[in-house]
Coordinates of N, CA and C in Angstrom, one line a residue:
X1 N -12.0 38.5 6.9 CA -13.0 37.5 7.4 C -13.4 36.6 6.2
X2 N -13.6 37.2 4.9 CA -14.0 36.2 4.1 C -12.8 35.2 3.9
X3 N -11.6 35.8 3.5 CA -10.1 35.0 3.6 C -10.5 33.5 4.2
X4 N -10.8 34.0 5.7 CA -10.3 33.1 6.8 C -11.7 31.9 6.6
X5 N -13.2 32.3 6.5 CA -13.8 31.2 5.6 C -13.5 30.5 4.9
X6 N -13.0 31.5 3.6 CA -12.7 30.3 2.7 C -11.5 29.4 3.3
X7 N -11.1 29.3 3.9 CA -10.0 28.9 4.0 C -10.4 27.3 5.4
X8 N -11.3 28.0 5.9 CA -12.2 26.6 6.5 C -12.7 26.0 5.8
X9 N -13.4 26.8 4.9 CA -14.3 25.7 4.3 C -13.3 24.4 3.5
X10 N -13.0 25.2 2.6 CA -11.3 24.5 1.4 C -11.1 23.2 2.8
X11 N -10.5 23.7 4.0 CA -10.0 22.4 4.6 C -10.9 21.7 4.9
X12 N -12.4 21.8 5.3 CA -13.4 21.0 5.1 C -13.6 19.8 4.4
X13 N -13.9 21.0 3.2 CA -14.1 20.1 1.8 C -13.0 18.8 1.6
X14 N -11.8 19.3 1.6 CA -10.6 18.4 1.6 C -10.4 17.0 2.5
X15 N -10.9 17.6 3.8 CA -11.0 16.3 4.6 C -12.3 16.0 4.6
X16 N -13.3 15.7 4.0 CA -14.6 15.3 3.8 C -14.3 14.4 2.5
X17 N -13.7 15.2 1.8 CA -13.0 14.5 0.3 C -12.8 13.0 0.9
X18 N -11.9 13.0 1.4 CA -10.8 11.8 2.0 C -11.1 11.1 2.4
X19 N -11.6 9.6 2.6 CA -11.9 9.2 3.0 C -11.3 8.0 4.0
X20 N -9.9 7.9 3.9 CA -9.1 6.8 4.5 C -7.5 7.2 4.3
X21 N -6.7 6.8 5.1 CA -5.8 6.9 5.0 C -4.9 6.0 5.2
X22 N -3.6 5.8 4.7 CA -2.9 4.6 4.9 C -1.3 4.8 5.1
X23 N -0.9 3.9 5.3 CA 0.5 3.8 5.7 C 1.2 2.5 6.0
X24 N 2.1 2.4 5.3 CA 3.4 1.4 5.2 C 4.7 1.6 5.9
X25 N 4.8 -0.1 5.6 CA 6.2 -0.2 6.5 C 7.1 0.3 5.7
X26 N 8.3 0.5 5.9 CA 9.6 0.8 5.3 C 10.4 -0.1 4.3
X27 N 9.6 -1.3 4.4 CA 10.3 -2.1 2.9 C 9.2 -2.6 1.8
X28 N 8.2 -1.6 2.1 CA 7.2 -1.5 1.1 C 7.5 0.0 0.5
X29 N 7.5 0.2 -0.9 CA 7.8 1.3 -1.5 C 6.7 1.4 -2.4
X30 N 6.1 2.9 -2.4 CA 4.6 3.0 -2.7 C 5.2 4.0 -4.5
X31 N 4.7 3.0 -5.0 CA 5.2 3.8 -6.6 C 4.2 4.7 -7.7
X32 N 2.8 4.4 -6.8 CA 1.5 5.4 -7.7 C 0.4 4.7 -7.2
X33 N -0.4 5.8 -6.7 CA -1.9 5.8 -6.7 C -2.6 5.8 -8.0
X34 N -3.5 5.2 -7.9 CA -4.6 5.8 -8.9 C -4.0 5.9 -10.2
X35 N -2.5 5.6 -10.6 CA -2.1 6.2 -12.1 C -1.3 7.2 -11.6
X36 N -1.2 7.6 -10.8 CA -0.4 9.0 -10.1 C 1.0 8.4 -9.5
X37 N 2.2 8.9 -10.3 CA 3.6 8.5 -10.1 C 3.7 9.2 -8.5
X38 N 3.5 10.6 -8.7 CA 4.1 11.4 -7.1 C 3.0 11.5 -6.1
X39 N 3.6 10.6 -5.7 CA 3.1 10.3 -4.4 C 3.8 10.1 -2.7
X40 N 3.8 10.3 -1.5 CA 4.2 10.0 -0.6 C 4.6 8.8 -0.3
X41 N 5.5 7.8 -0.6 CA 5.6 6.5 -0.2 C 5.2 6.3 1.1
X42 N 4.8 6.4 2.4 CA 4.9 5.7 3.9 C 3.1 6.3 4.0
X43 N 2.5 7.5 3.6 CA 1.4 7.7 4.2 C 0.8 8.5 2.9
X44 N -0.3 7.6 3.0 CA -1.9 8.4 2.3 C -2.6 8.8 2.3
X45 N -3.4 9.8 1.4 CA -4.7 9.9 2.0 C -5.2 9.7 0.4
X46 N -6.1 8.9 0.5 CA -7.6 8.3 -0.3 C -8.7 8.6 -0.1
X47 N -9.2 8.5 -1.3 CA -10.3 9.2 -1.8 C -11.4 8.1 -1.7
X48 N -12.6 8.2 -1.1 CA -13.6 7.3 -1.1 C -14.1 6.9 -2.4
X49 N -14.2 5.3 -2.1 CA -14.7 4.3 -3.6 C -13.3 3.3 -3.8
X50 N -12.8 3.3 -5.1 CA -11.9 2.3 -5.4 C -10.6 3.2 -5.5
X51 N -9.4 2.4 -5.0 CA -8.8 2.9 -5.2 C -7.4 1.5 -5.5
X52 N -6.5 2.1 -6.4 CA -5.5 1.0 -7.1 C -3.7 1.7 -6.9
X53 N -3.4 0.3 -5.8 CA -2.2 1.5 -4.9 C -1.0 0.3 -5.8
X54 N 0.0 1.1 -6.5 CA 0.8 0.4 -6.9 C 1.8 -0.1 -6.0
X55 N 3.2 -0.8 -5.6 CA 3.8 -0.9 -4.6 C 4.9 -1.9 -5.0
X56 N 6.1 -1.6 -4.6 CA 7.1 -3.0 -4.3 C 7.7 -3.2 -3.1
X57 N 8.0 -4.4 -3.0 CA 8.9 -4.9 -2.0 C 10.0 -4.4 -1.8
X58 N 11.2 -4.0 -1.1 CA 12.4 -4.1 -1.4 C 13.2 -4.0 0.0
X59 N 14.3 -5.1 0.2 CA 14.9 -5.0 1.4 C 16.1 -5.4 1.2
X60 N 17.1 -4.6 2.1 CA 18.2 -5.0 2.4 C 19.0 -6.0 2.7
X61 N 19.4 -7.5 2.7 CA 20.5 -8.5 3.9 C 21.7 -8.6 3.2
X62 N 22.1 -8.7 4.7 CA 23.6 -9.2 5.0 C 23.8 -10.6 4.5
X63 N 24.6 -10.8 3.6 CA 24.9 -12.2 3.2 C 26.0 -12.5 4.0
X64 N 26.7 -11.3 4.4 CA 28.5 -11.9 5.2 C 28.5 -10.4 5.6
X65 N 29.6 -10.5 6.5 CA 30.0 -8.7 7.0 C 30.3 -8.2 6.1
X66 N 30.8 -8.6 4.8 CA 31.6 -7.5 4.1 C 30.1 -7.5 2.3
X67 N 29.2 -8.3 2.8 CA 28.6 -8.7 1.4 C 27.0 -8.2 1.6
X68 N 26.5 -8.0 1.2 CA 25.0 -7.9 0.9 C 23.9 -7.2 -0.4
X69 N 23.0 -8.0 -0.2 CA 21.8 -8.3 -1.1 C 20.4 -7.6 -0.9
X70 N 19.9 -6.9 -2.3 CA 18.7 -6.2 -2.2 C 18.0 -7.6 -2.6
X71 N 16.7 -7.3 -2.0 CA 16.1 -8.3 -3.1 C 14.1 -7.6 -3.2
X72 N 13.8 -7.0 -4.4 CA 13.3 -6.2 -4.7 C 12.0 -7.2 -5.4
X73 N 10.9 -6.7 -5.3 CA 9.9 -7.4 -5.9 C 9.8 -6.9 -7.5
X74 N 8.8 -7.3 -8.3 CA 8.4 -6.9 -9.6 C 7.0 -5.7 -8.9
X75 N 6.8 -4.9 -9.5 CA 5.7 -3.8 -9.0 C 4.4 -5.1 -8.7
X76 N 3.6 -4.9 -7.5 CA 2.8 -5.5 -6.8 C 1.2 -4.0 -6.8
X77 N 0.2 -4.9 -6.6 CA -1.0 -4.0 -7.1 C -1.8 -4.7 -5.9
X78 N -2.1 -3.2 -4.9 CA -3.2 -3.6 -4.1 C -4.6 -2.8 -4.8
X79 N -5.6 -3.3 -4.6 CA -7.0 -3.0 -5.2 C -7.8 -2.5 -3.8
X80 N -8.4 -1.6 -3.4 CA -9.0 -1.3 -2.2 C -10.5 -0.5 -2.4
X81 N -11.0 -0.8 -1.8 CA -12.4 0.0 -1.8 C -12.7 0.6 -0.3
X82 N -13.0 2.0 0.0 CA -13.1 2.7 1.0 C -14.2 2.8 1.0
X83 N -15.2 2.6 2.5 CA -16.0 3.3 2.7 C -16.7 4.0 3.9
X84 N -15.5 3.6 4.7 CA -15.6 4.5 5.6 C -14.1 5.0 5.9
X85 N -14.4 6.3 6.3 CA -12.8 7.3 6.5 C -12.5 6.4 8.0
X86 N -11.4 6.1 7.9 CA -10.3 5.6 8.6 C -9.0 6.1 8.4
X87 N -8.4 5.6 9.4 CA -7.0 5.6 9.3 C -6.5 4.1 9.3
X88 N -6.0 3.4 8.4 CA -5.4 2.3 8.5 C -3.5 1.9 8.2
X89 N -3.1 0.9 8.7 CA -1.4 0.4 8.4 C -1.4 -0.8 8.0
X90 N -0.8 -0.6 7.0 CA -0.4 -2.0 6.7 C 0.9 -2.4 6.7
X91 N 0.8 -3.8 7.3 CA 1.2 -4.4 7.8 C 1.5 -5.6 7.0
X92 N 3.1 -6.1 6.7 CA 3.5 -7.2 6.4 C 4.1 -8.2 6.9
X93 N 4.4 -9.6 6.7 CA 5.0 -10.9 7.8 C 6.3 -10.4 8.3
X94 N 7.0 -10.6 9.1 CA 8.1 -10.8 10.0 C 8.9 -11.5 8.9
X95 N 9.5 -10.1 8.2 CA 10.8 -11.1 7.3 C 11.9 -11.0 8.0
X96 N 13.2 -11.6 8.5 CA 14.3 -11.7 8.7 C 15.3 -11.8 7.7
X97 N 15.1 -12.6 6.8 CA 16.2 -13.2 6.0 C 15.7 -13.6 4.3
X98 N 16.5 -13.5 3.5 CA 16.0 -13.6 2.4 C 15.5 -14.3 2.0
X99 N 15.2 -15.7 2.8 CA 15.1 -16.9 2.2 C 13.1 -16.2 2.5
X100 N 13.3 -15.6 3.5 CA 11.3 -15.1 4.1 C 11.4 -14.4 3.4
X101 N 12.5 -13.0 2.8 CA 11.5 -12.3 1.5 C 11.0 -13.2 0.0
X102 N 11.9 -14.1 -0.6 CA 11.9 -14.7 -1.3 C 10.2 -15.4 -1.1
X103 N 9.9 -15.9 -0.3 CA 9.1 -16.2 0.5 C 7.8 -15.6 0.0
X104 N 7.7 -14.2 0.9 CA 6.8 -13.3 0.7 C 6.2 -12.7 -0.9
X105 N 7.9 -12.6 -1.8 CA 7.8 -12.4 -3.2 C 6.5 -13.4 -3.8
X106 N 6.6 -14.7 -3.7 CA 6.2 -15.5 -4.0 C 4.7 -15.1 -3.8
X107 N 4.0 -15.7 -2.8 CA 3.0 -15.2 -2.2 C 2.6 -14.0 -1.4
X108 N 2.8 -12.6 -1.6 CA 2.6 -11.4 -1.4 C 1.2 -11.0 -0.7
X109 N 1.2 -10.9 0.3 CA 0.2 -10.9 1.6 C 0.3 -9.6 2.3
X110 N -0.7 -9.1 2.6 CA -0.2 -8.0 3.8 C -1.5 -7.9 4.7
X111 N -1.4 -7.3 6.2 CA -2.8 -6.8 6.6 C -2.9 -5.7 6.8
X112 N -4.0 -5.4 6.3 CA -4.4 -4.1 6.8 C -5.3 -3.7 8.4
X113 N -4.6 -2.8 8.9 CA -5.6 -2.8 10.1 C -6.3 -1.2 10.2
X114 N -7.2 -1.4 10.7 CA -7.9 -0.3 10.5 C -7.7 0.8 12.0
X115 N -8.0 1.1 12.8 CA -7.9 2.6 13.7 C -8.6 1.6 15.3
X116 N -9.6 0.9 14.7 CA -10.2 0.2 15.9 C -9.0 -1.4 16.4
X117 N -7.9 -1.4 15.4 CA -7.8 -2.8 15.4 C -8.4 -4.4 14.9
X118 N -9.3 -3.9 14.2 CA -9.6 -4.8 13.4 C -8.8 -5.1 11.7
X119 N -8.7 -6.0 11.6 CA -7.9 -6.7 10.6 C -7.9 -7.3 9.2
X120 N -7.7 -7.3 8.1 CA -8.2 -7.8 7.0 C -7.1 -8.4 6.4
X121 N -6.8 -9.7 5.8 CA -5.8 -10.0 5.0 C -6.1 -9.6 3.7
X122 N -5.2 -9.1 2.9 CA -5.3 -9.1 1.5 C -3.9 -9.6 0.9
X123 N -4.5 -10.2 -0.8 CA -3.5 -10.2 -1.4 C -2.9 -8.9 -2.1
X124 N -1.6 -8.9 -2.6 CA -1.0 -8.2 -3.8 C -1.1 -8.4 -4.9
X125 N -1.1 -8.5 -5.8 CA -1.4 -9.0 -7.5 C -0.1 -8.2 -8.2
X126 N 0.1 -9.2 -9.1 CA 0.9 -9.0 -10.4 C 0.6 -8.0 -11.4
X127 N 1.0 -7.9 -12.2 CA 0.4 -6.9 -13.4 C -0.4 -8.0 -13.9
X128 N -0.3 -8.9 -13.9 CA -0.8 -10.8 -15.2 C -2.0 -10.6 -14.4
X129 N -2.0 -10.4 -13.0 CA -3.4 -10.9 -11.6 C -4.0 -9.9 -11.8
X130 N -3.6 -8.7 -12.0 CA -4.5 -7.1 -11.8 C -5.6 -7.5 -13.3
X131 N -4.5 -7.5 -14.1 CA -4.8 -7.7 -15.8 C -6.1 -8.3 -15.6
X132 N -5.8 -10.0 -15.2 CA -6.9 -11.2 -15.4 C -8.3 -10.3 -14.2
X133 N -8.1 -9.7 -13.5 CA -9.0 -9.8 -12.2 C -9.9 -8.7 -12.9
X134 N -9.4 -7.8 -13.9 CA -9.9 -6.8 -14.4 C -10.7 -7.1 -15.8
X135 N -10.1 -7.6 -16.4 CA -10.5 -8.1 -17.6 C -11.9 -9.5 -17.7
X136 N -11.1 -10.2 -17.0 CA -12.0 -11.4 -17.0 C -13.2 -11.0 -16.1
X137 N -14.7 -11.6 -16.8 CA -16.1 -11.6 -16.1 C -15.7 -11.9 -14.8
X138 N -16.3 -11.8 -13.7 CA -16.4 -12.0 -12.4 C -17.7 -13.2 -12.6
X139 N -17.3 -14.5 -12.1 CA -18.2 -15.4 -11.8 C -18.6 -16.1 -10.3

């Protein structure tokens, strides 16, 4: 009996921990939480307060039937603050073709949506944007 307590409680504690959870599309590749290399790429679970999700782009096209092209971002830095447990997806533009990831590389955008359907756009940042956003006073 005591086993099977502790064993509530531990999953308790664990999902009380957690405060949000996330998940990506399939040409977003999730390369570290928080500083943490092993991690689940497609689904997370986060911890309430700030959290720093590293991430790249990367996708496949067809240049010709017999030819094709990755075209892979530089590591991208979303910055998030949880504060209420959800489940959210994020969600990127309708790329087709390289010329739209090229596109996306450039300006790196995604939304997040939350469990109710509500929406938030965010940017991605650079290592240079994470750096300046961190370093530099907030005015």
């Amino acid at each position: 009996m005591k086993k099977f307590i502790s064993v509530i409680t531990l999953s308790l504690a664990s999902f009380m921990s957690s405060a949000a959870s996330v998940s990506f599309p399939e040409a977003i590749d999730v390369l570290a939480v928080n500083g943490l290399n092993n991690v689940d790429g497609r689904y997370l679970e986060l911890d309430q307060g700030h959290n720093l999700i590293e991430v790249r782009y990367r996708d496949l096209f067809e240049a010709s039937a017999e030819d094709s092209n990755w075209v892979r971002s530089e590591p991208l830095y979303l910055y998030l603050d949880f504060e209420v447990a959800s489940h959210y997806q994020a969600l990127i533009p309708n790329i087709r073709t390289e010329e739209d990831a090229y596109l996306f590389i450039e300006n790196p955008m995604l939304q997040l949506r939350d469990a109710k359907g509500d929406e938030k756009q965010l940017s991605l940042m650079t290592h240079s944007q994470l750096m300046a956003k961190l370093l530099l006073p907030q005015q």
